[in-house]
Amino acid sequence: MLAQVSDPIIMVVKQTGDVRIHTFVSSFAYSNIANATHIIETRNQLVLVDGQFLVPYARAFRDYADSLGKPIERLYLSHRHPDHWFGLGTAFSDIPIYALPETMSFIQEHGEASRSDHWKLGDLAPDRIVVPKQAVSPGTETIDGVRYLFDRVTETEIDFHLTIRLPDLGVYFTQDLLYSGTHLYLTQHMDHWIQVLQEMLLSDYDLFMPGHGLPADKNEVARNIEYLSAARQAIGNGLAGDAFKGFMLQRYPERKCPGIFDIYMPRLFGGASDY
Ligand SMILES: [Zn+2]
């Protein structure tokens, strides 16, 4: 099942003046998890967000970026889960990669082990890893005339997560703080994760770019809060393992990519590492 690949979804999500926001979403089918990576196209250059997971999607994302005919100025990596950075080794080794210092040191220390752990992916895994070399810290920066706001969010879907906002465009790159139309990757930090999502609902932003699934609005942010609340309550009631999975699948039949359960459940219920 892992070896199945199908067409990605590519779209221009927003155009304002000189700026176009593009998204590239890998397959929702088979055991894929609809990895969403994005491009901020400005007058002279491109900024990318995340690098895709499997080889064919990373290549296709790079091909699409190249087809826009502007140089890729940099790529921001949101966090250390491999489905966001495996593709860097496939298709972005020539691009300056920016990440939080914690993400950089994780990939430096554990990236190669993580790559070998995914041997079952065969040719779909990269044949080498790329360690981000440029550190991002919280704050504001203007790149090619567009104002960016960077933030470091701790203890949610991952220990350290980078968010990127474009305050003048109302665009919020949430990556894995938001799962759009797909099942969420759950951790033990659902309380704090819900708080972060509640702040998003009260923000001035209206376009939310997730790490999985299609671009979203505040209604989807609210649905993620509801999903996390239901999961937290089910676990509080003693559901675990397959019983928990069955409950969530029945409660959210409309959500795609159930393959994510098998990725996080050993960690959440099996006492394996935290994230
Ligand atoms: Zn992810």
Short mmCIF file of C-alpha atoms and ligand atoms in Angstrom, two decimals:
data_model
loop_
_atom_site.label_atom_id
_atom_site.label_comp_id
_atom_site.label_asym_id
_atom_site.label_seq_id
_atom_site.Cartn_x
_atom_site.Cartn_y
_atom_site.Cartn_z
CA MET A 1 0.00 0.00 0.00
CA LEU A 2 2.81 2.41 0.80
CA ALA A 3 4.05 2.31 -2.75
CA GLN A 4 0.92 3.83 -4.26
CA VAL A 5 1.23 7.30 -5.74
CA SER A 6 -1.37 9.36 -7.56
CA ASP A 7 -1.88 12.89 -8.88
CA PRO A 8 -1.25 15.84 -6.58
CA ILE A 9 -3.56 18.86 -6.42
CA ILE A 10 -1.92 22.14 -7.45
CA MET A 11 -3.68 25.48 -7.22
CA VAL A 12 -3.26 29.23 -7.03
CA VAL A 13 -5.08 29.99 -3.78
CA LYS A 14 -4.85 33.77 -3.71
CA GLN A 15 -3.62 36.64 -5.86
CA THR A 16 -3.20 40.18 -4.56
CA GLY A 17 -1.14 42.73 -6.48
CA ASP A 18 2.31 41.23 -7.02
CA VAL A 19 1.74 38.29 -4.71
CA ARG A 20 0.41 34.86 -5.56
CA ILE A 21 0.00 32.06 -3.03
CA HIS A 22 0.20 28.54 -4.47
CA THR A 23 -0.39 25.20 -2.83
CA PHE A 24 0.65 21.67 -3.75
CA VAL A 25 -1.11 18.77 -2.03
CA SER A 26 0.03 15.17 -2.39
CA SER A 27 -2.47 12.37 -2.75
CA PHE A 28 -5.33 11.77 -0.29
CA ALA A 29 -5.53 8.16 -1.52
CA TYR A 30 -4.04 4.85 -0.36
CA SER A 31 -1.87 5.41 2.70
CA ASN A 32 -0.84 8.92 1.63
CA ILE A 33 -1.49 11.78 4.01
CA ALA A 34 -2.17 14.74 1.69
CA ASN A 35 1.01 16.64 2.54
CA ALA A 36 0.50 20.31 1.73
CA THR A 37 3.43 22.52 0.74
CA HIS A 38 3.16 26.09 -0.45
CA ILE A 39 4.75 28.84 -2.52
CA ILE A 40 4.71 32.57 -1.89
CA GLU A 41 5.41 34.13 -5.28
CA THR A 42 6.39 37.79 -5.23
CA ARG A 43 7.59 40.15 -7.94
CA ASN A 44 11.11 38.74 -8.21
CA GLN A 45 11.28 35.42 -6.41
CA LEU A 46 9.69 32.48 -4.63
CA VAL A 47 9.60 31.45 -0.99
CA LEU A 48 8.57 27.85 -0.30
CA VAL A 49 7.04 26.33 2.80
CA ASP A 50 7.99 22.68 3.51
CA GLY A 51 9.50 20.17 1.13
CA GLN A 52 7.02 17.29 0.66
CA PHE A 53 7.55 13.70 1.79
CA LEU A 54 7.80 11.05 -0.93
CA VAL A 55 10.21 11.34 -3.86
CA PRO A 56 7.68 11.74 -6.71
CA TYR A 57 5.80 14.51 -4.91
CA ALA A 58 8.97 16.38 -3.91
CA ARG A 59 10.11 16.29 -7.55
CA ALA A 60 6.72 17.41 -8.81
CA PHE A 61 6.61 20.25 -6.28
CA ARG A 62 10.07 21.40 -7.40
CA ASP A 63 9.05 21.13 -11.06
CA TYR A 64 5.99 23.26 -10.39
CA ALA A 65 8.07 25.90 -8.55
CA ASP A 66 10.59 25.95 -11.41
CA SER A 67 7.77 26.34 -13.94
CA LEU A 68 6.94 29.74 -12.42
CA GLY A 69 10.19 31.07 -13.87
CA LYS A 70 11.51 32.82 -10.77
CA PRO A 71 14.38 31.85 -8.46
CA ILE A 72 13.57 30.03 -5.22
CA GLU A 73 14.99 32.46 -2.66
CA ARG A 74 14.54 30.14 0.31
CA LEU A 75 12.46 27.33 1.80
CA TYR A 76 11.05 27.34 5.33
CA LEU A 77 10.73 24.01 7.10
CA SER A 78 7.89 24.05 9.65
CA HIS A 79 8.93 21.21 11.96
CA ARG A 80 10.85 17.97 12.26
CA HIS A 81 8.28 15.34 11.24
CA PRO A 82 9.78 13.51 8.24
CA ASP A 83 6.75 13.99 6.00
CA HIS A 84 7.78 17.66 5.83
CA TRP A 85 11.53 17.41 5.24
CA PHE A 86 12.27 14.08 3.50
CA GLY A 87 11.63 15.82 0.18
CA LEU A 88 14.43 18.33 0.86
CA GLY A 89 16.99 15.64 0.10
CA THR A 90 15.16 14.70 -3.08
CA ALA A 91 14.62 18.06 -4.69
CA PHE A 92 15.82 21.04 -2.65
CA SER A 93 19.45 20.42 -1.72
CA ASP A 94 20.50 23.52 -3.71
CA ILE A 95 18.11 25.87 -1.87
CA PRO A 96 18.81 27.75 1.42
CA ILE A 97 16.66 25.97 4.04
CA TYR A 98 15.41 27.92 7.08
CA ALA A 99 14.11 26.31 10.27
CA LEU A 100 13.87 26.75 14.01
CA PRO A 101 17.17 25.91 15.76
CA GLU A 102 15.52 22.92 17.49
CA THR A 103 14.41 21.54 14.12
CA MET A 104 17.89 22.02 12.67
CA SER A 105 19.59 20.17 15.51
CA PHE A 106 17.05 17.33 15.46
CA ILE A 107 17.68 16.65 11.78
CA GLN A 108 21.42 17.02 12.28
CA GLU A 109 21.40 14.43 15.07
CA HIS A 110 18.57 12.08 14.07
CA GLY A 111 17.83 12.75 10.41
CA GLU A 112 19.86 9.88 9.00
CA ALA A 113 18.39 7.41 11.52
CA SER A 114 14.93 8.58 10.60
CA ARG A 115 15.68 8.04 6.92
CA SER A 116 16.93 4.48 7.57
CA ASP A 117 13.87 3.75 9.72
CA HIS A 118 11.73 4.41 6.65
CA TRP A 119 13.42 1.70 4.54
CA LYS A 120 9.98 0.22 3.82
CA LEU A 121 9.30 3.19 1.56
CA GLY A 122 11.97 1.92 -0.83
CA ASP A 123 12.44 4.29 -3.77
CA LEU A 124 9.89 6.69 -2.34
CA ALA A 125 12.32 7.76 0.40
CA PRO A 126 15.17 10.17 -0.37
CA ASP A 127 18.66 8.72 -0.76
CA ARG A 128 20.10 11.41 1.47
CA ILE A 129 19.04 14.00 3.98
CA VAL A 130 19.49 17.76 3.93
CA VAL A 131 20.04 19.57 7.22
CA PRO A 132 18.65 23.13 7.35
CA LYS A 133 21.47 25.63 7.83
CA GLN A 134 19.63 28.91 8.38
CA ALA A 135 18.05 29.57 11.78
CA VAL A 136 14.71 31.37 12.04
CA SER A 137 13.79 33.26 15.17
CA PRO A 138 10.42 34.75 16.08
CA GLY A 139 9.88 38.23 14.65
CA THR A 140 9.21 40.16 11.49
CA GLU A 141 11.07 40.27 8.20
CA THR A 142 10.31 41.83 4.84
CA ILE A 143 11.20 39.66 1.85
CA ASP A 144 10.79 41.05 -1.68
CA GLY A 145 8.32 43.66 -0.42
CA VAL A 146 6.14 41.31 1.64
CA ARG A 147 6.02 41.41 5.43
CA TYR A 148 6.44 38.03 7.19
CA LEU A 149 5.77 37.29 10.83
CA PHE A 150 7.48 34.21 12.30
CA ASP A 151 6.50 32.47 15.49
CA ARG A 152 7.71 29.48 17.50
CA VAL A 153 4.86 27.39 18.92
CA THR A 154 5.73 24.76 21.52
CA GLU A 155 3.99 21.56 22.70
CA THR A 156 1.18 20.97 20.22
CA GLU A 157 1.37 18.50 17.33
CA ILE A 158 5.15 18.62 17.80
CA ASP A 159 7.50 20.07 20.42
CA PHE A 160 8.68 23.01 18.27
CA HIS A 161 6.67 24.32 15.35
CA LEU A 162 7.33 27.33 13.11
CA THR A 163 4.34 29.36 11.93
CA ILE A 164 4.52 31.98 9.20
CA ARG A 165 2.03 34.78 8.78
CA LEU A 166 1.65 37.39 6.07
CA PRO A 167 -0.19 40.06 8.06
CA ASP A 168 -0.87 42.36 5.11
CA LEU A 169 -2.50 39.53 3.15
CA GLY A 170 -4.38 37.74 5.94
CA VAL A 171 -2.57 34.49 5.18
CA TYR A 172 -1.50 32.16 7.99
CA PHE A 173 0.79 29.20 7.24
CA THR A 174 -0.19 26.94 10.11
CA GLN A 175 1.24 23.73 8.67
CA ASP A 176 0.57 20.90 11.16
CA LEU A 177 -1.29 22.99 13.70
CA LEU A 178 -4.18 22.48 11.27
CA TYR A 179 -5.29 19.34 9.42
CA SER A 180 -7.74 20.30 6.71
CA GLY A 181 -10.30 17.61 5.93
CA THR A 182 -8.03 14.83 7.15
CA HIS A 183 -7.57 13.01 10.44
CA LEU A 184 -5.20 14.77 12.85
CA TYR A 185 -1.89 13.43 14.15
CA LEU A 186 -2.66 13.40 17.88
CA THR A 187 -0.23 13.95 20.73
CA GLN A 188 -0.49 14.27 24.50
CA HIS A 189 -0.58 18.05 24.18
CA MET A 190 -4.13 18.51 22.97
CA ASP A 191 -5.03 21.09 25.65
CA HIS A 192 -2.38 23.53 24.56
CA TRP A 193 -2.98 22.77 20.89
CA ILE A 194 -6.66 23.71 21.35
CA GLN A 195 -5.61 27.02 22.96
CA VAL A 196 -3.41 27.85 19.98
CA LEU A 197 -6.28 27.12 17.59
CA GLN A 198 -8.64 29.25 19.67
CA GLU A 199 -6.24 32.18 19.27
CA MET A 200 -6.33 31.62 15.49
CA LEU A 201 -10.10 31.91 15.55
CA LEU A 202 -9.85 35.32 17.20
CA SER A 203 -7.12 36.56 14.84
CA ASP A 204 -7.54 38.81 11.80
CA TYR A 205 -6.43 36.10 9.39
CA ASP A 206 -8.85 34.45 7.01
CA LEU A 207 -6.79 32.05 4.87
CA PHE A 208 -5.14 29.17 6.68
CA MET A 209 -2.56 27.03 4.88
CA PRO A 210 -2.38 23.60 6.55
CA GLY A 211 0.32 20.95 6.53
CA HIS A 212 -2.19 18.36 5.35
CA GLY A 213 -5.18 18.85 3.07
CA LEU A 214 -6.59 21.83 1.21
CA PRO A 215 -6.39 25.55 2.10
CA ALA A 216 -8.86 26.32 4.86
CA ASP A 217 -10.97 28.96 6.55
CA LYS A 218 -11.84 29.54 10.20
CA ASN A 219 -14.60 26.95 10.07
CA GLU A 220 -11.98 24.26 9.56
CA VAL A 221 -9.94 25.66 12.45
CA ALA A 222 -13.07 25.32 14.60
CA ARG A 223 -13.62 21.75 13.36
CA ASN A 224 -10.05 20.90 14.41
CA ILE A 225 -10.81 22.18 17.91
CA GLU A 226 -13.92 20.02 18.00
CA TYR A 227 -11.94 16.98 16.81
CA LEU A 228 -9.26 17.49 19.45
CA SER A 229 -11.88 17.94 22.15
CA ALA A 230 -13.64 14.73 21.13
CA ALA A 231 -10.35 12.82 21.07
CA ARG A 232 -9.34 14.15 24.47
CA GLN A 233 -12.69 13.18 25.93
CA ALA A 234 -12.59 9.69 24.38
CA ILE A 235 -9.12 9.09 25.81
CA GLY A 236 -10.29 10.46 29.16
CA ASN A 237 -13.10 7.90 29.04
CA GLY A 238 -10.53 5.14 28.67
CA LEU A 239 -10.58 4.49 24.94
CA ALA A 240 -7.20 3.46 23.50
CA GLY A 241 -5.69 1.66 20.52
CA ASP A 242 -8.08 0.14 18.00
CA ALA A 243 -11.15 1.02 20.08
CA PHE A 244 -10.12 4.67 19.97
CA LYS A 245 -9.42 4.51 16.24
CA GLY A 246 -12.80 2.88 15.59
CA PHE A 247 -14.54 5.58 17.61
CA MET A 248 -12.84 8.43 15.73
CA LEU A 249 -13.41 6.84 12.30
CA GLN A 250 -17.09 6.45 13.07
CA ARG A 251 -17.42 9.96 14.46
CA TYR A 252 -15.57 11.61 11.55
CA PRO A 253 -16.41 9.53 8.46
CA GLU A 254 -15.91 12.61 6.24
CA ARG A 255 -12.24 13.02 7.16
CA LYS A 256 -9.64 11.49 4.85
CA CYS A 257 -6.21 9.88 5.31
CA PRO A 258 -6.87 7.37 8.12
CA GLY A 259 -3.30 6.13 7.60
CA ILE A 260 -2.24 8.76 10.14
CA PHE A 261 -3.67 6.67 13.03
CA ASP A 262 -1.07 3.98 12.47
CA ILE A 263 1.70 6.57 12.54
CA TYR A 264 0.82 8.26 15.83
CA MET A 265 -0.95 5.57 17.87
CA PRO A 266 2.22 3.70 18.90
CA ARG A 267 3.47 6.99 20.37
CA LEU A 268 0.24 8.15 21.95
CA PHE A 269 -0.81 4.83 23.46
CA GLY A 270 2.30 2.69 23.34
CA GLY A 271 4.64 4.80 25.42
CA ALA A 272 7.04 5.32 22.52
CA SER A 273 8.62 8.76 22.15
CA ASP A 274 6.45 11.81 22.68
CA TYR A 275 5.93 13.07 19.14
ZN ZN B 1 2.72 16.45 8.88
#
